[in-house]
Short mmCIF file of C-alpha atoms in Angstrom, two decimals:
data_model
loop_
_atom_site.label_atom_id
_atom_site.label_comp_id
_atom_site.label_asym_id
_atom_site.label_seq_id
_atom_site.Cartn_x
_atom_site.Cartn_y
_atom_site.Cartn_z
CA MET H 26 -15.28 53.34 49.21
CA GLU H 27 -11.80 51.91 50.06
CA ALA H 28 -10.72 53.14 53.03
CA ALA H 29 -7.04 55.41 51.69
CA GLY H 30 -4.73 53.47 52.69
CA SER H 31 -0.63 54.04 53.44
CA ALA H 32 1.01 55.63 50.78
CA GLY H 33 2.27 53.49 48.12
CA GLU H 34 -1.38 51.62 48.36
CA ARG H 35 -4.27 51.48 45.70
CA ILE H 36 -7.24 53.56 46.37
CA ARG H 37 -10.32 52.94 44.81
CA LEU H 38 -13.55 54.81 45.02
CA ALA H 39 -17.23 53.93 43.13
CA VAL H 40 -18.71 56.93 42.11
CA ASP H 41 -22.71 56.41 43.87
CA ALA H 42 -24.04 59.74 42.24
CA PRO H 43 -22.83 62.14 39.04
CA SER H 44 -21.13 64.93 40.83
CA THR H 45 -20.66 68.91 39.34
CA GLU H 46 -17.86 69.26 40.99
CA ARG H 47 -14.50 68.85 38.87
CA LEU H 48 -12.01 65.56 39.31
CA ASP H 49 -9.64 67.27 41.63
CA VAL H 50 -12.03 69.03 43.70
CA TYR H 51 -14.25 66.02 44.41
CA LEU H 52 -11.40 64.06 45.44
CA ALA H 53 -9.77 66.85 47.37
CA ALA H 54 -12.91 66.26 49.46
CA ARG H 55 -13.29 62.44 49.63
CA LEU H 56 -9.34 62.41 50.29
CA PRO H 57 -8.30 64.71 53.42
CA ARG H 58 -5.00 63.50 53.93
CA LEU H 59 -3.98 64.38 50.43
CA SER H 60 -3.97 68.36 49.51
CA ARG H 61 -5.50 69.37 46.44
CA THR H 62 -1.84 70.05 45.22
CA ARG H 63 -0.77 66.80 45.36
CA ILE H 64 -4.20 65.77 43.78
CA ALA H 65 -3.67 67.41 41.15
CA ARG H 66 0.00 65.65 40.48
CA LEU H 67 -0.80 62.26 41.29
CA ILE H 68 -3.90 62.77 38.34
CA ALA H 69 -1.16 65.11 35.87
CA ASP H 70 1.14 61.72 36.37
CA ALA H 71 -1.75 59.75 35.76
CA HIS H 72 -1.66 58.10 39.18
CA VAL H 73 -5.33 58.45 38.93
CA LEU H 74 -7.75 56.22 36.88
CA ARG H 75 -11.11 56.61 35.63
CA ASN H 76 -12.52 53.21 34.80
CA GLY H 77 -9.26 52.26 34.23
CA ARG H 78 -8.17 55.10 32.08
CA PRO H 79 -5.83 58.05 32.99
CA ALA H 80 -7.97 60.72 33.90
CA ARG H 81 -7.91 64.87 33.92
CA LYS H 82 -8.36 67.05 36.81
CA SER H 83 -11.76 68.70 34.58
CA GLU H 84 -13.76 65.96 34.40
CA ARG H 85 -16.76 65.52 35.95
CA LEU H 86 -17.98 61.91 37.22
CA GLU H 87 -20.60 60.06 36.54
CA ARG H 88 -22.36 56.94 38.81
CA GLY H 89 -20.67 53.94 38.01
CA ASP H 90 -17.84 55.36 37.63
CA VAL H 91 -15.09 53.64 39.51
CA LEU H 92 -11.54 55.45 40.13
CA GLU H 93 -8.60 54.01 41.22
CA ILE H 94 -5.77 56.08 42.74
CA VAL H 95 -1.97 54.76 43.07
CA VAL H 96 -0.44 57.15 45.54
CA PRO H 97 3.71 56.32 45.85
CA PRO H 98 5.80 57.03 48.65
CA PRO H 99 7.13 60.71 49.46
CA GLU H 100 10.27 61.03 47.13
CA PRO H 101 13.33 59.69 49.40
CA SER H 102 15.18 63.06 50.30
CA ALA H 103 19.14 62.86 50.40
CA LEU H 104 19.75 64.57 52.92
CA GLU H 105 21.57 62.25 55.82
CA PRO H 106 19.64 62.86 59.16
CA GLU H 107 23.01 64.71 61.95
CA PRO H 108 22.11 64.79 65.44
CA ILE H 109 21.94 68.44 65.88
CA PRO H 110 20.63 68.84 69.82
CA LEU H 111 17.44 70.87 68.99
CA VAL H 112 15.36 72.16 71.72
CA ILE H 113 12.21 71.47 71.28
CA VAL H 114 9.05 73.66 73.36
CA TYR H 115 6.20 71.31 72.19
CA GLU H 116 5.73 68.07 70.50
CA ASP H 117 2.93 65.76 69.53
CA ASP H 118 2.10 63.38 66.32
CA GLU H 119 1.06 66.13 64.36
CA LEU H 120 3.78 68.61 65.14
CA LEU H 121 6.70 70.26 66.82
CA VAL H 122 7.92 73.61 67.77
CA VAL H 123 11.49 74.44 67.82
CA ASP H 124 13.31 77.09 69.79
CA LYS H 125 15.65 77.45 67.16
CA PRO H 126 19.14 79.21 67.90
CA ALA H 127 21.05 82.21 66.21
CA GLY H 128 23.66 80.65 63.73
CA LEU H 129 21.73 77.83 62.71
CA VAL H 130 20.39 77.21 59.52
CA VAL H 131 17.17 76.13 58.67
CA HIS H 132 17.90 74.31 55.32
CA PRO H 133 20.20 73.81 53.09
CA ALA H 134 21.25 75.58 50.21
CA PRO H 135 24.20 76.86 48.62
CA GLY H 136 27.16 76.79 51.31
CA HIS H 137 24.76 75.07 53.92
CA ARG H 138 24.87 71.13 52.47
CA THR H 139 24.94 69.84 56.25
CA GLY H 140 24.45 71.00 59.56
CA THR H 141 21.43 72.85 59.05
CA LEU H 142 18.12 72.47 61.14
CA VAL H 143 16.58 70.02 58.67
CA HIS H 144 19.09 67.63 58.72
CA ALA H 145 18.62 68.17 63.09
CA LEU H 146 14.70 67.34 62.40
CA LEU H 147 15.22 64.67 59.81
CA HIS H 148 17.22 63.22 62.91
CA HIS H 149 14.56 63.65 65.60
CA VAL H 150 11.72 62.48 63.69
CA PRO H 151 12.85 59.91 61.50
CA ASP H 152 9.38 59.40 59.31
CA LEU H 153 9.25 63.31 58.48
CA ALA H 154 11.24 63.10 54.57
CA GLY H 155 8.84 63.81 52.37
CA ILE H 156 6.53 66.28 54.22
CA GLY H 157 6.26 69.69 52.49
CA GLY H 158 9.24 69.15 50.21
CA VAL H 159 12.73 67.34 49.79
CA LEU H 160 14.70 70.23 51.11
CA ARG H 161 12.42 71.44 53.37
CA PRO H 162 10.46 68.37 54.86
CA GLY H 163 8.08 69.73 57.66
CA ILE H 164 8.74 73.53 57.56
CA VAL H 165 6.07 75.60 57.61
CA HIS H 166 7.98 78.94 58.34
CA ARG H 167 11.64 79.71 58.34
CA LEU H 168 13.62 81.96 59.96
CA ASP H 169 17.02 83.84 59.43
CA LYS H 170 20.47 82.06 59.96
CA ASP H 171 20.71 85.17 63.25
CA THR H 172 17.14 85.36 64.19
CA SER H 173 16.14 83.00 67.03
CA GLY H 174 13.33 81.88 68.61
CA LEU H 175 10.55 80.05 67.96
CA MET H 176 9.66 78.00 64.45
CA LEU H 177 6.94 75.40 63.37
CA VAL H 178 6.89 72.50 61.82
CA ALA H 179 4.34 70.15 60.86
CA LYS H 180 5.52 66.06 61.16
CA THR H 181 2.10 64.50 59.25
CA GLU H 182 1.10 66.15 55.75
CA ARG H 183 -2.57 67.10 57.00
CA ALA H 184 -1.04 69.47 59.42
CA GLN H 185 1.64 70.60 56.84
CA ARG H 186 -1.70 71.33 54.92
CA ALA H 187 -3.80 72.88 57.38
CA LEU H 188 -0.85 75.14 58.86
CA SER H 189 0.67 76.26 55.73
CA SER H 190 -3.52 77.42 55.33
CA ALA H 191 -3.51 78.97 58.35
CA LEU H 192 -0.68 80.67 58.01
CA LYS H 193 -1.83 81.94 54.61
CA ARG H 194 -5.07 83.24 56.44
CA ARG H 195 -2.91 85.23 59.06
CA ARG H 196 -4.22 82.29 61.57
CA VAL H 197 -0.59 81.76 63.28
CA ARG H 198 0.39 84.53 65.37
CA ARG H 199 3.89 85.53 65.10
CA GLY H 200 5.28 87.93 68.15
CA TYR H 201 9.31 88.87 67.91
CA LEU H 202 11.71 90.86 69.99
CA ALA H 203 13.53 93.90 68.43
CA ALA H 204 15.96 96.59 69.90
CA SER H 205 15.91 99.32 66.46
CA TRP H 206 18.55 102.56 66.60
CA GLY H 207 16.81 105.77 67.30
CA HIS H 208 12.85 106.10 68.48
CA LEU H 209 9.88 105.70 67.03
CA GLY H 210 8.10 109.12 66.68
CA GLU H 211 4.82 107.47 68.39
CA GLU H 212 4.17 104.32 71.28
CA GLU H 213 2.78 102.27 68.50
CA VAL H 214 3.11 102.12 64.96
CA THR H 215 2.21 100.22 61.70
CA VAL H 216 4.19 99.58 58.43
CA ASP H 217 2.66 98.91 55.24
CA ALA H 218 4.94 98.60 52.86
CA PRO H 219 5.22 95.97 49.08
CA VAL H 220 8.51 93.80 49.79
CA ALA H 221 10.50 92.47 47.32
CA ARG H 222 13.60 91.52 45.63
CA SER H 223 15.83 93.90 45.42
CA ARG H 224 16.59 95.14 41.84
CA SER H 225 19.85 96.31 42.33
CA ASP H 226 21.50 93.61 45.41
CA ARG H 227 19.53 90.20 44.21
CA LYS H 228 20.59 88.72 47.72
CA ARG H 229 19.02 91.52 49.51
CA MET H 230 14.90 92.40 50.15
CA ALA H 231 13.46 95.81 49.57
CA VAL H 232 10.44 98.05 50.15
CA GLN H 233 9.54 98.92 46.85
CA GLU H 234 6.46 99.82 43.96
CA GLY H 235 5.14 96.67 42.36
CA GLY H 236 6.40 93.99 45.87
CA ARG H 237 4.45 91.78 47.97
CA ARG H 238 2.03 93.59 50.39
CA ALA H 239 4.18 93.81 53.81
CA VAL H 240 2.64 94.50 56.83
CA THR H 241 4.33 94.63 60.48
CA ARG H 242 2.68 95.57 63.56
CA LEU H 243 5.47 97.78 66.23
CA ARG H 244 4.99 98.44 69.71
CA ARG H 245 7.67 99.93 71.82
CA LEU H 246 8.09 98.09 75.37
CA GLU H 247 11.16 99.59 76.26
CA ARG H 248 12.85 102.86 75.79
CA TRP H 249 16.89 103.21 75.81
CA PRO H 250 18.95 106.42 75.53
CA ALA H 251 19.43 105.58 71.67
CA ALA H 252 17.39 102.70 70.58
CA ASP H 253 13.79 100.96 71.60
CA LEU H 254 13.10 97.39 72.82
CA LEU H 255 10.49 96.75 70.16
CA ARG H 256 7.19 93.47 70.05
CA ALA H 257 6.94 93.33 66.54
CA GLU H 258 3.96 91.06 64.56
CA LEU H 259 3.89 90.03 61.92
CA GLU H 260 0.48 90.25 60.02
CA THR H 261 2.12 89.11 56.79
CA GLY H 262 5.43 86.72 56.65
CA ARG H 263 7.89 88.19 53.75
CA THR H 264 11.21 87.65 53.50
CA HIS H 265 13.23 89.62 56.00
CA GLN H 266 10.32 91.66 56.53
CA ILE H 267 10.95 93.01 60.16
CA ARG H 268 14.86 94.03 59.51
CA VAL H 269 13.45 95.57 56.00
CA HIS H 270 10.56 97.51 57.00
CA LEU H 271 12.52 98.44 60.15
CA ALA H 272 15.80 100.25 58.13
CA HIS H 273 12.42 101.81 55.58
CA ILE H 274 11.56 103.96 58.55
CA GLY H 275 15.29 104.84 59.59
CA HIS H 276 15.44 102.01 62.36
CA SER H 277 16.95 99.63 61.59
CA VAL H 278 17.91 96.58 63.54
CA VAL H 279 20.16 96.60 66.74
CA GLY H 280 23.78 94.39 64.96
CA ASP H 281 21.36 94.13 61.40
CA ARG H 282 24.89 93.85 58.82
CA VAL H 283 22.86 93.55 55.77
CA TYR H 284 19.86 96.47 56.73
CA GLY H 285 21.80 98.21 59.28
CA GLY H 286 22.40 101.37 57.70
CA GLY H 287 26.03 101.82 59.65
CA GLY H 288 24.66 101.06 62.82
CA ALA H 289 26.04 102.63 65.82
CA ARG H 290 27.77 105.52 63.39
CA GLY H 291 24.14 106.32 62.38
CA VAL H 292 23.08 107.83 65.86
CA SER H 293 24.44 110.85 66.53
CA GLY H 294 24.77 113.80 69.68
CA PRO H 295 25.49 112.45 73.38
CA GLY H 296 24.10 108.92 73.09
CA ARG H 297 27.08 108.34 70.75
CA ARG H 298 29.41 106.29 72.85
CA TRP H 299 26.53 104.31 74.32
CA ALA H 300 25.17 103.49 70.98
CA ALA H 301 28.18 102.11 69.92
CA GLU H 302 29.09 100.02 72.81
CA LEU H 303 25.72 98.42 72.66
CA GLU H 304 26.58 97.65 69.27
CA LYS H 305 30.22 95.78 70.59
CA ARG H 306 27.41 93.96 73.20
CA VAL H 307 24.97 92.67 70.37
CA PRO H 308 27.10 89.58 68.49
CA ARG H 309 24.06 89.59 65.86
CA GLN H 310 20.96 90.89 64.49
CA PHE H 311 18.87 92.06 68.11
CA LEU H 312 15.97 89.62 66.76
CA HIS H 313 13.98 86.98 68.57
CA ALA H 314 10.73 85.15 67.45
CA ALA H 315 9.27 85.21 71.37
CA GLU H 316 5.46 84.15 70.82
CA LEU H 317 4.09 81.45 68.45
CA GLU H 318 -0.08 81.05 68.79
CA PHE H 319 -2.22 78.92 66.77
CA LEU H 320 -4.82 76.54 66.57
CA HIS H 321 -3.31 73.05 66.49
CA PRO H 322 -4.28 71.53 63.22
CA VAL H 323 -6.64 68.61 64.14
CA THR H 324 -7.85 69.39 67.79
CA GLY H 325 -8.52 73.10 67.03
CA GLU H 326 -7.28 73.85 70.61
CA PRO H 327 -5.20 76.84 70.80
CA VAL H 328 -1.63 76.52 71.66
CA ARG H 329 0.35 79.39 72.64
CA LEU H 330 3.62 79.40 73.18
CA ARG H 331 6.43 82.12 74.31
CA SER H 332 10.62 81.90 74.15
CA GLU H 333 12.38 84.33 76.71
CA LEU H 334 15.37 85.43 75.41
CA PRO H 335 18.40 84.32 74.61
CA ALA H 336 21.86 84.35 77.05
CA ASP H 337 23.36 86.75 74.17
CA LEU H 338 20.43 89.11 73.68
CA ALA H 339 19.03 89.55 77.10
CA ALA H 340 23.03 90.20 78.69
CA ALA H 341 22.78 93.18 75.90
CA ALA H 342 19.51 94.17 77.59
CA ALA H 343 20.61 94.10 81.06
CA TRP H 344 23.31 96.25 80.05
CA ALA H 345 21.04 98.61 78.03
CA ARG H 346 18.35 99.25 81.39
CA ARG H 347 21.52 99.71 83.19
CA ARG H 348 23.23 102.01 81.44
CA GLY H 349 20.15 103.67 80.12
#
């Protein structure tokens, strides 16, 4: 068996014993740097030869078979690196964690073809292109444009594969700080409600039957006159999950222009004036990815990171405490 070379090289495997495994499973076990999805694509594109002929992924191998795998270079990205400043709180050869500011879009999309976090990452990590996708290289999970905080980025294919798998298996712990209108009925609340694309507005998400299961765990940290400061932990990671779940239970995120349901106008009684003043002091949705914990994809060592509230939200929280 030849050692796997760099992208674009030919890999040669000599089969020394019959195998009951499908070809794609066999290769995935012997070429750990390549994901099973990548291997399946190589087979489909006739980049895997068995005894000189294109192989099928369902084939079983016999002793004496010779496999040749050609791994083409990563698809070049049309994205141009941009020297956008980044706050990096952790980095090694396999991954990095960035503290994303509010207002920065994660990846290119209609209306945001340049100036995204991806453009900044391509400048910081020149060989990132092709890891995890052309338009979203290295992105393991994402944050909304106006949500700040910790984001995990893979720098190698094996890190991308391992971290994405850990995320799906709920082995990546993500904790957020959120301010929500009104007061939870209990100190701790778990919201277990399916989330899907809204049937009435395709730009929004909604709790609706038939959606994907979504679970958010909420704990009150501080009680203010007409709002709570919460810690929200994601058990699943659906689009806009925390914002949708809080709106669903009648405690929308302060400053949320999409799911806010009228914001301070929905507060009645003596706290309404206080709520209106808080709303003026919150420039965007009060949601910050404050905690990130995971096992390093290569060393297996735990990585635990924290991010304090950024200045805009910290100032609003300080005012809320003084006027509470």
